[in-house]
Short mmCIF file of C-alpha atoms in Angstrom, two decimals:
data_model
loop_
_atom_site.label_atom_id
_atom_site.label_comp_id
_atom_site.label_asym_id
_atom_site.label_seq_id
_atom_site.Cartn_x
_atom_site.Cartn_y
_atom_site.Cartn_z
CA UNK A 256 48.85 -46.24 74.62
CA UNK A 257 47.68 -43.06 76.21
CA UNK A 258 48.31 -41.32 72.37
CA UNK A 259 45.58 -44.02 71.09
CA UNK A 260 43.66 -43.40 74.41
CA UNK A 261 43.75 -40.00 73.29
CA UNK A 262 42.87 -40.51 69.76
CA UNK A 263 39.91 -42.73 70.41
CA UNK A 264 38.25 -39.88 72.53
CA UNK A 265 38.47 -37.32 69.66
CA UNK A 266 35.32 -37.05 66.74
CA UNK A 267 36.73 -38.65 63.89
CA UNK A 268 39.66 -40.99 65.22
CA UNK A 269 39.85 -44.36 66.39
CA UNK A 270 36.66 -46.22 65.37
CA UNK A 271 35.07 -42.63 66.23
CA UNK A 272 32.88 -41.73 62.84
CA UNK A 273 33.50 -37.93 63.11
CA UNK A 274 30.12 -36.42 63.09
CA UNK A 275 29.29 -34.39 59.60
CA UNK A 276 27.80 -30.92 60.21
CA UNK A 277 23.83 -30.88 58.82
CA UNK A 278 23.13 -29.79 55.27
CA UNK A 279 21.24 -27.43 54.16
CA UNK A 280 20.67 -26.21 50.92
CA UNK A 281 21.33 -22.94 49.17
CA UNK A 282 18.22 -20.53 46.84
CA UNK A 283 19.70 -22.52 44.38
CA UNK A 284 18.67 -26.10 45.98
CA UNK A 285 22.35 -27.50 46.37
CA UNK A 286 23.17 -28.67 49.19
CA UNK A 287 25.72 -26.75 51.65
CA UNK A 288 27.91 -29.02 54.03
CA UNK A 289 29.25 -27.78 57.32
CA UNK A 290 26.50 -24.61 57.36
CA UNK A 291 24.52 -24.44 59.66
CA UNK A 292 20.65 -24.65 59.54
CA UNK A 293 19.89 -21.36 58.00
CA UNK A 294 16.45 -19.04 59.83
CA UNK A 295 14.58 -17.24 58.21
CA UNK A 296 15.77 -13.94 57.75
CA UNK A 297 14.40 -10.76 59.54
CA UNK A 298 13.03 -8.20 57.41
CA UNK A 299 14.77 -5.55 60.64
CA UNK A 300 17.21 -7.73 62.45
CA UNK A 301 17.71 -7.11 66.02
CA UNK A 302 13.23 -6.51 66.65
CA UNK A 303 11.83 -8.93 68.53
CA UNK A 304 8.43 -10.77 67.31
CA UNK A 305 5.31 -9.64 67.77
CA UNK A 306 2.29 -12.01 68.32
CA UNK A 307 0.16 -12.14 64.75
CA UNK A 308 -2.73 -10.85 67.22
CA UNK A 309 -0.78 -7.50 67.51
CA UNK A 310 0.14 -7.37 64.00
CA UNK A 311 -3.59 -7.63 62.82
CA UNK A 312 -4.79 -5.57 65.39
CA UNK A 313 -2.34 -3.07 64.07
CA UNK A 314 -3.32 -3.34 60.32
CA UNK A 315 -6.59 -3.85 61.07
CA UNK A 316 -6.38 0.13 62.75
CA UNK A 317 -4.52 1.79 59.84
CA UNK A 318 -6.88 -0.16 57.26
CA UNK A 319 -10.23 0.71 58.90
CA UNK A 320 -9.05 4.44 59.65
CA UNK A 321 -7.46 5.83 56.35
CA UNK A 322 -10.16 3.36 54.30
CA UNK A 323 -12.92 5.85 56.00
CA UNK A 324 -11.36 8.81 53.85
CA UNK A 325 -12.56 7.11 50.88
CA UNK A 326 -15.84 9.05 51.60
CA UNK A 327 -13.98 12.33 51.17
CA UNK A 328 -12.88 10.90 47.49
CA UNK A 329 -16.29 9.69 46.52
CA UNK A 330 -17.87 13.21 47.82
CA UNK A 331 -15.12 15.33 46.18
CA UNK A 332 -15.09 12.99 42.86
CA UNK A 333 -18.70 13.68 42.74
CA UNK A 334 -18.17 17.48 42.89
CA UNK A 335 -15.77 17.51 40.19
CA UNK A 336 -18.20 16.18 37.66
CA UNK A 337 -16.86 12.63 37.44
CA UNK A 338 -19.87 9.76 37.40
CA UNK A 339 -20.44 7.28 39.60
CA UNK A 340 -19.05 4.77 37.78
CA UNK A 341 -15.93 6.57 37.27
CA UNK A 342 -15.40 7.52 40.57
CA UNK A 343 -15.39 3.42 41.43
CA UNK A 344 -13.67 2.65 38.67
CA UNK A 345 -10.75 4.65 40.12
CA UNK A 346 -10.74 3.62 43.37
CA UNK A 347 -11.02 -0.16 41.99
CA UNK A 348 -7.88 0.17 39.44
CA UNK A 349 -6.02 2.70 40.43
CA UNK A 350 -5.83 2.73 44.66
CA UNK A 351 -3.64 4.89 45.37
CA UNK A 352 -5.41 7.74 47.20
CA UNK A 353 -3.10 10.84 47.02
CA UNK A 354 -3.14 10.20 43.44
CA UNK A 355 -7.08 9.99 43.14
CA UNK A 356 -7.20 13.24 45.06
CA UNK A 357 -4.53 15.05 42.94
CA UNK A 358 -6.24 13.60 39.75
CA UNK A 359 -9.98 15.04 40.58
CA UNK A 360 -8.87 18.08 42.27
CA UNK A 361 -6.68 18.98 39.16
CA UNK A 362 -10.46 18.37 37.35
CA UNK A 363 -12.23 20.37 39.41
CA UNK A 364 -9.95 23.63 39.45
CA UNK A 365 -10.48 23.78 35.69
CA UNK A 366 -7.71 21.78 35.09
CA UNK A 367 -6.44 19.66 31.59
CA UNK A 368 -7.61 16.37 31.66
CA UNK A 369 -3.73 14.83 30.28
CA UNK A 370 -2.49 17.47 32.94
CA UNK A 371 -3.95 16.17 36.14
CA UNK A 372 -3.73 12.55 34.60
CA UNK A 373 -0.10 13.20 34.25
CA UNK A 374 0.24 14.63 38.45
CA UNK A 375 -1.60 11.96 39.17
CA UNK A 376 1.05 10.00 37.39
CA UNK A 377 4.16 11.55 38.99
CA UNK A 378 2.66 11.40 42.48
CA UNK A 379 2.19 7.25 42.24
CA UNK A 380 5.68 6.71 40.86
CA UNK A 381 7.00 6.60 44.47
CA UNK A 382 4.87 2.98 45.07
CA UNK A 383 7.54 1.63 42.48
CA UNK A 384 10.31 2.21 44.97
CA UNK A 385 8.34 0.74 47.60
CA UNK A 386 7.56 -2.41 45.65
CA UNK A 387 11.45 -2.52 45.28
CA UNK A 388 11.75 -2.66 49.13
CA UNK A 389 8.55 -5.04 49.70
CA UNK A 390 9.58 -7.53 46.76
CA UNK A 391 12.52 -8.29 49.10
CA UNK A 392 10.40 -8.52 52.39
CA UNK A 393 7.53 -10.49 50.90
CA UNK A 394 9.60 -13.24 48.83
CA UNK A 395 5.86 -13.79 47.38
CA UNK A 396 5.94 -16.52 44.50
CA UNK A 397 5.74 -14.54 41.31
CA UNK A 398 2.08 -15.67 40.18
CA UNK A 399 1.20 -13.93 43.19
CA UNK A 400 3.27 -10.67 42.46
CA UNK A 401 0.87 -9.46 39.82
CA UNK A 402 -2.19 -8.93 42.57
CA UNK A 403 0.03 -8.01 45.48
CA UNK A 404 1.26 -5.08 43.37
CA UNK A 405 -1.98 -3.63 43.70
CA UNK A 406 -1.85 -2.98 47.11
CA UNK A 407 1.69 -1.67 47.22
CA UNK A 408 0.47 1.85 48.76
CA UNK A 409 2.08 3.87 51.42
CA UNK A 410 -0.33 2.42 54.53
CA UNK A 411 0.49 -1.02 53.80
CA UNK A 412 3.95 -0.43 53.07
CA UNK A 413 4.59 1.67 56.50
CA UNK A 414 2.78 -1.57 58.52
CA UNK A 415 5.09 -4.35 56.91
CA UNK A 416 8.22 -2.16 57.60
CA UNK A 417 7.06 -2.01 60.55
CA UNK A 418 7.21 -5.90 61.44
CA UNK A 419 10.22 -7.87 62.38
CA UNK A 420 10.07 -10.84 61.09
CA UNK A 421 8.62 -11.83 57.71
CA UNK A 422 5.69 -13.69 58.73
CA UNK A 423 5.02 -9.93 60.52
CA UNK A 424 5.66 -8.62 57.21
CA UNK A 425 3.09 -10.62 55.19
CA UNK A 426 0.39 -10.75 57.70
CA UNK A 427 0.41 -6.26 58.14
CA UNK A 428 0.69 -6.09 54.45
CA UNK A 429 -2.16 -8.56 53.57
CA UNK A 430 -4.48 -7.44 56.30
CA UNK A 431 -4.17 -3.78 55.78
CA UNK A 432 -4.03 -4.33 52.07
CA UNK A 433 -7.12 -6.57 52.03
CA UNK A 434 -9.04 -3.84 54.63
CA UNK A 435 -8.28 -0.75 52.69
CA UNK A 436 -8.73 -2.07 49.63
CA UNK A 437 -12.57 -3.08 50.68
CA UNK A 438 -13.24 -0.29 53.12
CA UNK A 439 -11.35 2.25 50.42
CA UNK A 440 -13.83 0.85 47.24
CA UNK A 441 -17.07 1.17 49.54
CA UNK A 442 -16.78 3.99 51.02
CA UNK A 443 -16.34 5.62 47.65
CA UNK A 444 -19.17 4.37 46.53
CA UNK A 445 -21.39 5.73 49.56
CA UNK A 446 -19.01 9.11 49.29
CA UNK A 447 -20.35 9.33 45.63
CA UNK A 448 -24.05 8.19 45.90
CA UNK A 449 -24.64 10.83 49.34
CA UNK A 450 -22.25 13.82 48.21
CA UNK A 451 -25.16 15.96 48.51
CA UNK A 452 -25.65 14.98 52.06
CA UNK A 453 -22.55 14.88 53.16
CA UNK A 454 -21.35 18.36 52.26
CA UNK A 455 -18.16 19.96 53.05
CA UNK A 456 -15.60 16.71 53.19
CA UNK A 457 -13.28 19.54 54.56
CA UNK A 458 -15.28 20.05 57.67
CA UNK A 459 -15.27 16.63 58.40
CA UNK A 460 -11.62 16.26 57.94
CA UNK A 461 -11.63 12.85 56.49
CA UNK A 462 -9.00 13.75 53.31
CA UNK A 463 -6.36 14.19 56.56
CA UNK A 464 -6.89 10.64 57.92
CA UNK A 465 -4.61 9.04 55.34
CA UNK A 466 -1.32 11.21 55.97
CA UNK A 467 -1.95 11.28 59.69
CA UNK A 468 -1.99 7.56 60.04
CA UNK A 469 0.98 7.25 57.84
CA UNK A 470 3.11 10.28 59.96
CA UNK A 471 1.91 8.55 62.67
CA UNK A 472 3.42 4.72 62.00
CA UNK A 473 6.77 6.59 60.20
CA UNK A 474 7.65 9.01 62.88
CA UNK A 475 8.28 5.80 65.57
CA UNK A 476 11.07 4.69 62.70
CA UNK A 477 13.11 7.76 62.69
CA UNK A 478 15.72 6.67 65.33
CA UNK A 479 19.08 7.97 63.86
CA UNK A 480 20.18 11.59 62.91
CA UNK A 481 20.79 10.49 59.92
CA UNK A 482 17.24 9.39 59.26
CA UNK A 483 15.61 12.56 60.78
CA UNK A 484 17.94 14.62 58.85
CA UNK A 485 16.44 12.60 55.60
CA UNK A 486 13.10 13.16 57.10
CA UNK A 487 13.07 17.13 57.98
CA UNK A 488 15.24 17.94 54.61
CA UNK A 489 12.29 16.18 52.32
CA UNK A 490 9.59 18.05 54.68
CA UNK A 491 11.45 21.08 53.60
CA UNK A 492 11.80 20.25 49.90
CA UNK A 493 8.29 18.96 50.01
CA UNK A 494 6.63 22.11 51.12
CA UNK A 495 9.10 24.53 49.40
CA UNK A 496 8.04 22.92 45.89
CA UNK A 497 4.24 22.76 46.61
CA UNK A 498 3.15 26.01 44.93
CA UNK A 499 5.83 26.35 42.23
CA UNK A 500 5.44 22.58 40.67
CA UNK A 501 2.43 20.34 39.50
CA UNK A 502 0.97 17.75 41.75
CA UNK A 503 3.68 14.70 42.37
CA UNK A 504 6.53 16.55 41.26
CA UNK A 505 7.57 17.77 44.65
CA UNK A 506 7.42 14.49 46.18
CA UNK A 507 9.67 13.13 43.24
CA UNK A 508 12.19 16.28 44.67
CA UNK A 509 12.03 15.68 48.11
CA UNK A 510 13.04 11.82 47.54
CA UNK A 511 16.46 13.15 46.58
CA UNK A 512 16.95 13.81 50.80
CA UNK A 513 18.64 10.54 51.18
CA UNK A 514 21.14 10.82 48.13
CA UNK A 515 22.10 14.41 49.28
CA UNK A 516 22.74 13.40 53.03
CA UNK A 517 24.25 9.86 51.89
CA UNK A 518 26.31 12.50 50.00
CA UNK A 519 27.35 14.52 52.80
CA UNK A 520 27.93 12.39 55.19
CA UNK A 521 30.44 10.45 52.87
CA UNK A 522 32.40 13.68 51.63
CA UNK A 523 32.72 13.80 55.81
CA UNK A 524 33.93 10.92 56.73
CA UNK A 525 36.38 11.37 53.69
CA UNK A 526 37.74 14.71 55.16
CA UNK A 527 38.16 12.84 58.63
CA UNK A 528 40.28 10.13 56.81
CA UNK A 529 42.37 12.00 55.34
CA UNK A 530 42.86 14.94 58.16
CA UNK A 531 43.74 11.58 60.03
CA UNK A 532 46.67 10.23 57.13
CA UNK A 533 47.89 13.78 57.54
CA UNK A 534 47.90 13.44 61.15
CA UNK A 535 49.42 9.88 60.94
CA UNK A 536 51.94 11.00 58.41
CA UNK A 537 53.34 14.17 60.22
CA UNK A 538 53.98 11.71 63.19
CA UNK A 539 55.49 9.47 60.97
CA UNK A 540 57.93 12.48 59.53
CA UNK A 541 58.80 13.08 63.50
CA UNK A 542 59.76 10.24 64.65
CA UNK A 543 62.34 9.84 61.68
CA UNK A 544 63.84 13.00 62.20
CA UNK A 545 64.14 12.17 66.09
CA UNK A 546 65.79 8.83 65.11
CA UNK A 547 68.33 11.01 62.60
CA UNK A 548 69.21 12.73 65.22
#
């Protein structure tokens, strides 16, 4: 009697429907008993969530301050004999601003056309790696992939690493995206029309604006040794490659950072396991030769 007593009392037994855990379905759509209810994922797990007023605010700061440089484009496009419409047409299709300056200041030191087209060239290849990372962070649907992949730039990749959660992630990238992209195109244009009047771009310091805002939201990320030792060695490369290689070749070199201390640090941990079977086997070898005797 008390074994049915017992029984009754446990999910599942005795007139007791056991309770079934809740489904939830897989990418694939089929269903998935006994999970549980899946969240959506963090783009940095661990970060807490930030109100979508911080976020803008945030995107809205990087947008409005490295879009300003585009005067410094449109004055030094101007200067190196390209038209109006060419200078827009630049800013409109290709957006990517290091490679806009590379391209025109190739052009105006006397440069090959196909030359500087091809630095220009090199230098962007490093917004395929980050569309690699952001396809992943996004999830966009893939009509919308196409137009996204425009704005896949270093500014609006630094502010949706920079989120923890993904709704984070698609509100920095579409709100710096959408600001640059508008402030970037206009400001060209105005760059272009008053080069006379504005002057020396140099003296206003506008062509640093982009790189300092984008130092300024990666150097908050470097947390490990591992990552500053990524970040210093590609400083290093970076700078040491400068004079001796065209334009966007030494940034292709200094991505190769992370493979070399990846590298290292695995050939380390692979002396410490095996200075530790050595260890472990010479202990061994002891202990039987104790027992022997």
């Amino acid at each position: 009697m008390a074994e049915q007593t017992a029984s009754a009392d446990r999910p599942g037994t005795a007139g007791i429907p056991a309770r079934s855990a809740p489904e939830t379905r897989d990418e694939n759509g089929t269903a998935v008993q006994g999970a549980t209810s899946r969240t959506e994922p963090a783009p940095t797990p661990g970060g807490e969530p930030k109100p979508d007023s911080a976020v803008v605010r945030d995107a809205l700061g990087v947008g409005i301050a490295v879009g300003l440089s585009g005067f410094a484009f449109g004055v030094t496009s101007a200067g190196a004999g390209l038209t109006l419409l060419q200078s827009c047409a630049l800013s409109l299709l290709v957006f990517t601003g290091a490679s806009q300056f590379a391209l025109v200041g190739a052009l105006a030191a006397g440069g090959n056309p196909l030359t500087a087209a091809a630095g220009a060239f090199f230098l962007g290849v490093r917004n395929t790696f980050y569309g690699l990372r952001l396809s992943q962070l996004l999830a966009l649907p893939r009509y919308v992939r196409p137009f996204a992949a425009q704005w896949v730039i270093d500014e609006t990749t630094a502010v949706a690493l920079a989120q923890p959660t993904r709704r984070g992630v698609r509100i920095g990238f579409t709100v710096t995206g959408l600001t640059l992209y508008v402030l970037w195109n206009l400001t060209t244009l105005l760059g272009a029309l008053g080069a006379e009047a504005i002057g020396d771009t140099d003296a206003w310091g506008l062509d640093a604006a982009g790189p300092a805002c984008f130092l300024a939201l990666l150097a908050p990320m470097l947390r490990t040794t591992r990552e500053r030792a990524v970040a210093a060695i590609a400083v290093v490369l970076g700078l040491g490659f400068l004079p001796l290689l065209p334009a966007g070749v030494p940034v292709l070199i200094a991505a190769l950072a992370a493979p070399a201390v990846l590298w290292f640090e695995g050939r380390r941990a692979g002396r410490g396991t095996a200075g530790e079977s050595a260890r472990e086997s010479g202990r061994g070898t002891t202990d039987r030769k104790g027992t022997d005797r």
